PDB file of C-alpha atoms in Angstrom:
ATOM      1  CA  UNK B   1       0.000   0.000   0.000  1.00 74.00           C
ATOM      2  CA  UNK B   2       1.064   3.654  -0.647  1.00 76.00           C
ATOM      3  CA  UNK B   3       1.444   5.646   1.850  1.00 83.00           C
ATOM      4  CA  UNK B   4       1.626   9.550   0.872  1.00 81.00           C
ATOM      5  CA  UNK B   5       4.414  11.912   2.011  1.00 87.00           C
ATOM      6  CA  UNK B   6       4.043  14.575   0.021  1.00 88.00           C
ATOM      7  CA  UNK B   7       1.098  16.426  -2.415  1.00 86.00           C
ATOM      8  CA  UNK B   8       2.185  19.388  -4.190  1.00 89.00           C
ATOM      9  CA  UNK B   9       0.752  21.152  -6.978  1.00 89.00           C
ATOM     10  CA  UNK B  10       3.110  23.356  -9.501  1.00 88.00           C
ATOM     11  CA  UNK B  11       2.224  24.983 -13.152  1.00 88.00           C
ATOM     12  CA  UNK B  12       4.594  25.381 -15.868  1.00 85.00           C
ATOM     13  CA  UNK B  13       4.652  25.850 -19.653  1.00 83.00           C
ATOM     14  CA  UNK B  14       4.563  23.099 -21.858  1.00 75.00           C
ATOM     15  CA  UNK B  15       4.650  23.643 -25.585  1.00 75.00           C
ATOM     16  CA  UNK B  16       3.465  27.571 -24.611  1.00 77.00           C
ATOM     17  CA  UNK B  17       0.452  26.137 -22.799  1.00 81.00           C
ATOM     18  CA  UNK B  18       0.165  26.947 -19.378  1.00 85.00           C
ATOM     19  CA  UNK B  19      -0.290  22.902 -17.311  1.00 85.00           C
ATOM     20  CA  UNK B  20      -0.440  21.965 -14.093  1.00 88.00           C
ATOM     21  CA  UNK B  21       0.667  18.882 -12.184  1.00 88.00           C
ATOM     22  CA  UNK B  22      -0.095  17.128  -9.582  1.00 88.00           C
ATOM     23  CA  UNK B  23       3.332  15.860  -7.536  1.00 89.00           C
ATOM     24  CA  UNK B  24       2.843  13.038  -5.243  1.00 89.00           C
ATOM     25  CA  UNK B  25       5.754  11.138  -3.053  1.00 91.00           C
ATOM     26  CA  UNK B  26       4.899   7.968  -0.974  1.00 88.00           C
ATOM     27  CA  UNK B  27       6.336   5.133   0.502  1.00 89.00           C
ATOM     28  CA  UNK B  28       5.320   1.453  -0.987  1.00 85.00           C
ATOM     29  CA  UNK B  29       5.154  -0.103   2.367  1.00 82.00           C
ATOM     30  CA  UNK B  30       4.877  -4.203   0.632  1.00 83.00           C
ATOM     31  CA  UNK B  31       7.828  -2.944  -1.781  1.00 84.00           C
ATOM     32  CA  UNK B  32       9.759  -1.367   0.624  1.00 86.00           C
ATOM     33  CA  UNK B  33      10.501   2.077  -1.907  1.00 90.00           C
ATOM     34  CA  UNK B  34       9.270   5.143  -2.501  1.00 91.00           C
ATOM     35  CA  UNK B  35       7.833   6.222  -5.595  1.00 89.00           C
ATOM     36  CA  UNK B  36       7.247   9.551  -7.671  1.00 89.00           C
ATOM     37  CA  UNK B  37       4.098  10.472  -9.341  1.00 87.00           C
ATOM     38  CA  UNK B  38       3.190  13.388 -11.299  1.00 88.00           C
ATOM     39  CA  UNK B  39      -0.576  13.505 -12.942  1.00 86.00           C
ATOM     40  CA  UNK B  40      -0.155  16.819 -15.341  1.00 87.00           C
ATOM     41  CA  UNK B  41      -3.389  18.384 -16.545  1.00 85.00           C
ATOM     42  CA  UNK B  42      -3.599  16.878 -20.078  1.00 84.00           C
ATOM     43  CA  UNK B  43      -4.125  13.721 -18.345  1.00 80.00           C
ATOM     44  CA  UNK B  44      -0.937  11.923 -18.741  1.00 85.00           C
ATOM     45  CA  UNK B  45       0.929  10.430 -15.947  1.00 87.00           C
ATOM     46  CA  UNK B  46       4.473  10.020 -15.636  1.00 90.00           C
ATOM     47  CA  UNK B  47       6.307   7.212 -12.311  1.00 89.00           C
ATOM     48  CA  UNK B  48       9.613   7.224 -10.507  1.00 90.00           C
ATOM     49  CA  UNK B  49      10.809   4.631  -8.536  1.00 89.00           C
ATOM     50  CA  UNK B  50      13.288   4.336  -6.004  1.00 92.00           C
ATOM     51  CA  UNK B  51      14.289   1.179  -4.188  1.00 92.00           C
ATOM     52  CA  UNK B  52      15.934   2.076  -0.556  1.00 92.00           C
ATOM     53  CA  UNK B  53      19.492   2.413  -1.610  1.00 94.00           C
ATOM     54  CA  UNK B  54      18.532   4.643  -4.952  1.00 94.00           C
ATOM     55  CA  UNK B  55      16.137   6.739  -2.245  1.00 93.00           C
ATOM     56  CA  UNK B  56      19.210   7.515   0.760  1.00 93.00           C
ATOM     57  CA  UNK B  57      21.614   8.225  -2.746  1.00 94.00           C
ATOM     58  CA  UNK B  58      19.105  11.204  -3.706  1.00 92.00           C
ATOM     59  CA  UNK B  59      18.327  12.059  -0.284  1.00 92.00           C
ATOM     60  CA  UNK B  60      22.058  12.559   0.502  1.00 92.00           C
ATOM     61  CA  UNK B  61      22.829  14.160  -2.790  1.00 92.00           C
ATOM     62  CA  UNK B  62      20.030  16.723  -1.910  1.00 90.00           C
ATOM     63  CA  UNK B  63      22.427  16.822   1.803  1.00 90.00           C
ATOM     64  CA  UNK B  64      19.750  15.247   4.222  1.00 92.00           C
ATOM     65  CA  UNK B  65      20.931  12.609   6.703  1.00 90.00           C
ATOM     66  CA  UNK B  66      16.551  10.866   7.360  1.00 91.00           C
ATOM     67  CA  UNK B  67      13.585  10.555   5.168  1.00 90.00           C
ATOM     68  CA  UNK B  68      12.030  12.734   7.643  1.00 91.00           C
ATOM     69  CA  UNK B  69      13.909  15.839   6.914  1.00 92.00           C
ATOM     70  CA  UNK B  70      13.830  14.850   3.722  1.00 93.00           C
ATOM     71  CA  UNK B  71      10.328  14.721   3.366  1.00 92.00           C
ATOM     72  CA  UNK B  72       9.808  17.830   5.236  1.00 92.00           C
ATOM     73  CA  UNK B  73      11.753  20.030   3.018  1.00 92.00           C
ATOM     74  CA  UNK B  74       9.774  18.286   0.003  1.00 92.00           C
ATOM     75  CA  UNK B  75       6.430  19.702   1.725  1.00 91.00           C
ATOM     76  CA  UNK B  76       7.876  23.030   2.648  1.00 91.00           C
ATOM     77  CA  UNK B  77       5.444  24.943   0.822  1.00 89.00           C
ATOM     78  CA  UNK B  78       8.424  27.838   0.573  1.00 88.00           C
ATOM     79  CA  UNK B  79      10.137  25.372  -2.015  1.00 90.00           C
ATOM     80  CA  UNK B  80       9.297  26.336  -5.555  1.00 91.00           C
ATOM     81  CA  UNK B  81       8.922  23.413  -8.036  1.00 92.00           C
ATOM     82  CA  UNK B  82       9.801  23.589 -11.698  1.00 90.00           C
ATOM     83  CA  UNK B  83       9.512  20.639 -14.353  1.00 91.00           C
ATOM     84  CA  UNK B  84      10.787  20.284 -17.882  1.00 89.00           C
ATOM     85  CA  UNK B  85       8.798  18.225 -19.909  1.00 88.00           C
ATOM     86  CA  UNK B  86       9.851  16.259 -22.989  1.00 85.00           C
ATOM     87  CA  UNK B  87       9.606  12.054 -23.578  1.00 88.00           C
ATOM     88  CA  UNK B  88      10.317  11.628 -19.850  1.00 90.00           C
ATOM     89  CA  UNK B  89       9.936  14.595 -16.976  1.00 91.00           C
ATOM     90  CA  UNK B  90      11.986  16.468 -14.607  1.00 92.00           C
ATOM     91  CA  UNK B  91      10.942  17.617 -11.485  1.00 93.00           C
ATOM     92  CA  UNK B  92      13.193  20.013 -10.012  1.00 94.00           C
ATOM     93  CA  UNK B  93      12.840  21.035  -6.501  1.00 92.00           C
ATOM     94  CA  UNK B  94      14.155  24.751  -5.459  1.00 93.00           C
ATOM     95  CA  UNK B  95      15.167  25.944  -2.337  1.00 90.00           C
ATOM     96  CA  UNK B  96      15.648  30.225  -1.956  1.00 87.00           C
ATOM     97  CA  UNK B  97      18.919  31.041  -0.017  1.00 84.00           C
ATOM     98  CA  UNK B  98      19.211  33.910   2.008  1.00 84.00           C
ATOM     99  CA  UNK B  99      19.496  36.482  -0.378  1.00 85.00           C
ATOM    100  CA  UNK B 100      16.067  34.987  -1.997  1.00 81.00           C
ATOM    101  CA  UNK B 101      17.949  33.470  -4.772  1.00 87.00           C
ATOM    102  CA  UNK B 102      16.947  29.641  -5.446  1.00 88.00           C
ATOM    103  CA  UNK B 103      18.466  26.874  -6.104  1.00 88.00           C
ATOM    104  CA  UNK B 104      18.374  23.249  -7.415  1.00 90.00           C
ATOM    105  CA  UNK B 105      18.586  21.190  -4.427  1.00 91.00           C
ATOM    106  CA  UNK B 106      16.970  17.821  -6.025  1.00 91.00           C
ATOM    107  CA  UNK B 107      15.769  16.439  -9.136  1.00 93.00           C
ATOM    108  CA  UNK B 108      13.787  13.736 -10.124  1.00 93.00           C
ATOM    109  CA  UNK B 109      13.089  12.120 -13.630  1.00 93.00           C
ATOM    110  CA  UNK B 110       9.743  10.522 -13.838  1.00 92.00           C
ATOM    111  CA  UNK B 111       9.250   8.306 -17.355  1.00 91.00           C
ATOM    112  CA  UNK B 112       5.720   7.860 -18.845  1.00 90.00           C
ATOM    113  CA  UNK B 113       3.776   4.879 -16.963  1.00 80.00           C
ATOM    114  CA  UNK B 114      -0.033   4.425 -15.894  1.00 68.00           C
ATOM    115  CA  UNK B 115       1.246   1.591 -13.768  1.00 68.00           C
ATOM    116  CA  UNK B 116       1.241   3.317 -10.126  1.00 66.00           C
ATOM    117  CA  UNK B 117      -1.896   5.096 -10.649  1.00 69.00           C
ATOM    118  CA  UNK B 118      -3.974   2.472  -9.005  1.00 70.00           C
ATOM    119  CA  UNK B 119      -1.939   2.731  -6.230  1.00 72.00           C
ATOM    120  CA  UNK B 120      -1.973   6.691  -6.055  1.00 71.00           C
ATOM    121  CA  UNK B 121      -5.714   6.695  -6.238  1.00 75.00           C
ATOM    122  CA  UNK B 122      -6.115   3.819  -3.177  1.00 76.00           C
ATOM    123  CA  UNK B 123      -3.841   6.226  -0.969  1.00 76.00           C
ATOM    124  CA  UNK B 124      -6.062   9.194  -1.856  1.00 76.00           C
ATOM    125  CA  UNK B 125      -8.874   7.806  -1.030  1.00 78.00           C
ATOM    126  CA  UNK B 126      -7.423   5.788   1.867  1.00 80.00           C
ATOM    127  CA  UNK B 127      -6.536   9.662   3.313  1.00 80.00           C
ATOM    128  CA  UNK B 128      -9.394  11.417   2.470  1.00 80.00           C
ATOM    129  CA  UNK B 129     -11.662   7.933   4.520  1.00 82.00           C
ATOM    130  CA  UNK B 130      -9.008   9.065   7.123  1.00 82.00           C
ATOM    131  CA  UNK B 131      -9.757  12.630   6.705  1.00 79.00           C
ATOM    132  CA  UNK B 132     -13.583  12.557   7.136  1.00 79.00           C
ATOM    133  CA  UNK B 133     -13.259   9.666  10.317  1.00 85.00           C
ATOM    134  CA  UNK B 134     -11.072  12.041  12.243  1.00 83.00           C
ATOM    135  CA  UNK B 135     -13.900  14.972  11.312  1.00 81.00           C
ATOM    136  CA  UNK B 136     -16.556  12.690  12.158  1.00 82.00           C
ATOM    137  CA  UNK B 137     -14.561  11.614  15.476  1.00 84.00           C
ATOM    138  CA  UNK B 138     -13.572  15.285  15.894  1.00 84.00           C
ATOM    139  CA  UNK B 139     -17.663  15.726  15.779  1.00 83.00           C
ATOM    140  CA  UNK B 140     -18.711  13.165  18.429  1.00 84.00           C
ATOM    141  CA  UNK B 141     -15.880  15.015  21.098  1.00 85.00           C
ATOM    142  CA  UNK B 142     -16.878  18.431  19.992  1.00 88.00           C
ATOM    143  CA  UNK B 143     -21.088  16.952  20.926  1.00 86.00           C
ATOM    144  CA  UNK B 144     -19.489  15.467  23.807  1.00 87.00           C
ATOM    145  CA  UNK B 145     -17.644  18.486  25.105  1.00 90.00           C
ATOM    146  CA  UNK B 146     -20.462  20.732  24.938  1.00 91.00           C
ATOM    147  CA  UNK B 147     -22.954  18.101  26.830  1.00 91.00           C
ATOM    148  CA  UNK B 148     -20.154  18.603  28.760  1.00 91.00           C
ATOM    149  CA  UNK B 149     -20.417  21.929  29.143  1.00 90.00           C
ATOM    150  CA  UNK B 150     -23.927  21.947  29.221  1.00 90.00           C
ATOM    151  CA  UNK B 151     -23.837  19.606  32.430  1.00 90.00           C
ATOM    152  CA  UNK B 152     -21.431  21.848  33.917  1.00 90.00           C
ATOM    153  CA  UNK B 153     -23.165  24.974  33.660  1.00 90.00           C
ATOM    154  CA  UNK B 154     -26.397  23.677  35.357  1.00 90.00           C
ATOM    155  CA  UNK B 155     -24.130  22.195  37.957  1.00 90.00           C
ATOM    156  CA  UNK B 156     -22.451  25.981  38.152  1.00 91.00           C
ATOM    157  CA  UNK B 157     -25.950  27.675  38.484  1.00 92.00           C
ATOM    158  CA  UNK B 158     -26.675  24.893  41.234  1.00 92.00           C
ATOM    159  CA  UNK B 159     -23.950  25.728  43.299  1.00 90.00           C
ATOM    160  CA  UNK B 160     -24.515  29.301  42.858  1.00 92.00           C
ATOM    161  CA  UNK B 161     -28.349  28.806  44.019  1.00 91.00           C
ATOM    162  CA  UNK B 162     -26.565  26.555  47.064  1.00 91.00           C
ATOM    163  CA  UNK B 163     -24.400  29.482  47.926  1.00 89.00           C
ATOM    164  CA  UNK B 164     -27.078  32.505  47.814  1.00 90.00           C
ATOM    165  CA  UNK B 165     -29.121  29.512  50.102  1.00 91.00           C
ATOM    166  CA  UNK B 166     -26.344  29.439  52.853  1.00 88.00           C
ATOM    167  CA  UNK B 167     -25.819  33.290  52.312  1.00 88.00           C
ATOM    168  CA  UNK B 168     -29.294  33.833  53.397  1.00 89.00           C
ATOM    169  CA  UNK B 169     -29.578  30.687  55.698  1.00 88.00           C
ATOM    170  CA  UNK B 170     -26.117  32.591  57.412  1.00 85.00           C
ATOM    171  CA  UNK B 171     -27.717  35.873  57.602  1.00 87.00           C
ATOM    172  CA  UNK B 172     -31.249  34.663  58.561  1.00 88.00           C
ATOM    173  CA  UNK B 173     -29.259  33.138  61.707  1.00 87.00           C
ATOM    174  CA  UNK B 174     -27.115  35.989  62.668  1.00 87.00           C
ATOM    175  CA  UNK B 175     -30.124  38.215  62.293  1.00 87.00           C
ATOM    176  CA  UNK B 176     -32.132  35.733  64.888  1.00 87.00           C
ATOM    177  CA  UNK B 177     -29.295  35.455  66.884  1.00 84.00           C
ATOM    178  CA  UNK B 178     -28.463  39.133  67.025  1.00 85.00           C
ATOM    179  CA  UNK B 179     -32.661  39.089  67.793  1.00 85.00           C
ATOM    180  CA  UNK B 180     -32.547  36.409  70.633  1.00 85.00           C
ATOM    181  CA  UNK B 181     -29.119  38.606  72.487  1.00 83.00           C
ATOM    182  CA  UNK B 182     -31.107  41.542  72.269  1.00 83.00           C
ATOM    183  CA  UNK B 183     -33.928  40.117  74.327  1.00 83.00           C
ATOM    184  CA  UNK B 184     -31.671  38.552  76.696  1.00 78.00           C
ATOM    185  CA  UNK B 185     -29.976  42.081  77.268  1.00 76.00           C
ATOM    186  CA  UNK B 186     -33.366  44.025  77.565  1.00 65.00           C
TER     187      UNK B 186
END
């Protein structure tokens, strides 16, 4: 199963038509590699992949020591993302340096191939069933919170009707009390 890293979405010009792509990275769990698909608006579809020792080459070529960081930086939305298209295409990932100039800090070349879209749609949909179970879960505590709440503010006014009760109770006796000395002085 494919489980996705990172969604990004970049346009460029292809043959002086503006296109846009969808750029997917995830991580065939059963195959142990991580794969490269980019779904560009005139419907063709284009694969990389990358068994683990091919993967740690291009993450330490692009100088990251884990897949995490690696990953992270792929999803930074502040990275820019340019692809060449011919036969095959090029994703090119670019970083801005401190003077806002960017560079080329990865590239990957994804070849023509229908063969992982099965596998790209099943993770979509396997996230977005995840998506709206944690909103529907998120839901149920939200209702739960606020009988919650509920409960707590008509335990709130209760005490609060308790406490004017012993305020009155308190001054009721000192009021009788101050009313039974009084007799006993007269």
């Amino acid at each position: 199963m494919l489980d996705l890293k990172v969604s990004r979405r970049c346009e460029f010009y292809a043959d002086d038509q503006l296109s846009t792509a969808l750029i997917f990275v995830g991580k065939n769990n059963d195959l142990n590699e991580y794969v490269v698909l980019a779904l560009i608006s005139d419907s063709s579809f284009f694969t990389a992949s990358y068994d683990q020792e091919s993967w740690i080459k291009l993450r330490e070529e692009s100088d990251f020591s884990s897949d995490d960081e690696f990953i992270a930086e792929l999803c930074d939305p502040k990275i820019t993302i340019s692809i060449e298209r011919s036969d095959d295409v090029q994703v090119k990932w670019n970083r801005p340096d401190e003077d806002g100039l960017k560079f080329e800090f990865c590239t990957m070349t994804l070849c023509p191939n229908t063969v992982g879209i099965f596998s790209l749609v099943d993770a979509l949909l396997t996230e977005r069933n995840n998506h709206y179970e944690n909103l529907t879960r998120s839901d149920v505590v939200i209702a739960d919170m606020e009988r919650k709440f509920e409960l707590l503010s008509k335990y709130l006014q209760k005490v609060e009707e308790m406490d004017e009760y012993r305020r009155n109770l308190s001054n009721t006796l000192i009021s009788k009390f101050v009313a039974i000395q009084n007799k006993n002085i007269c």
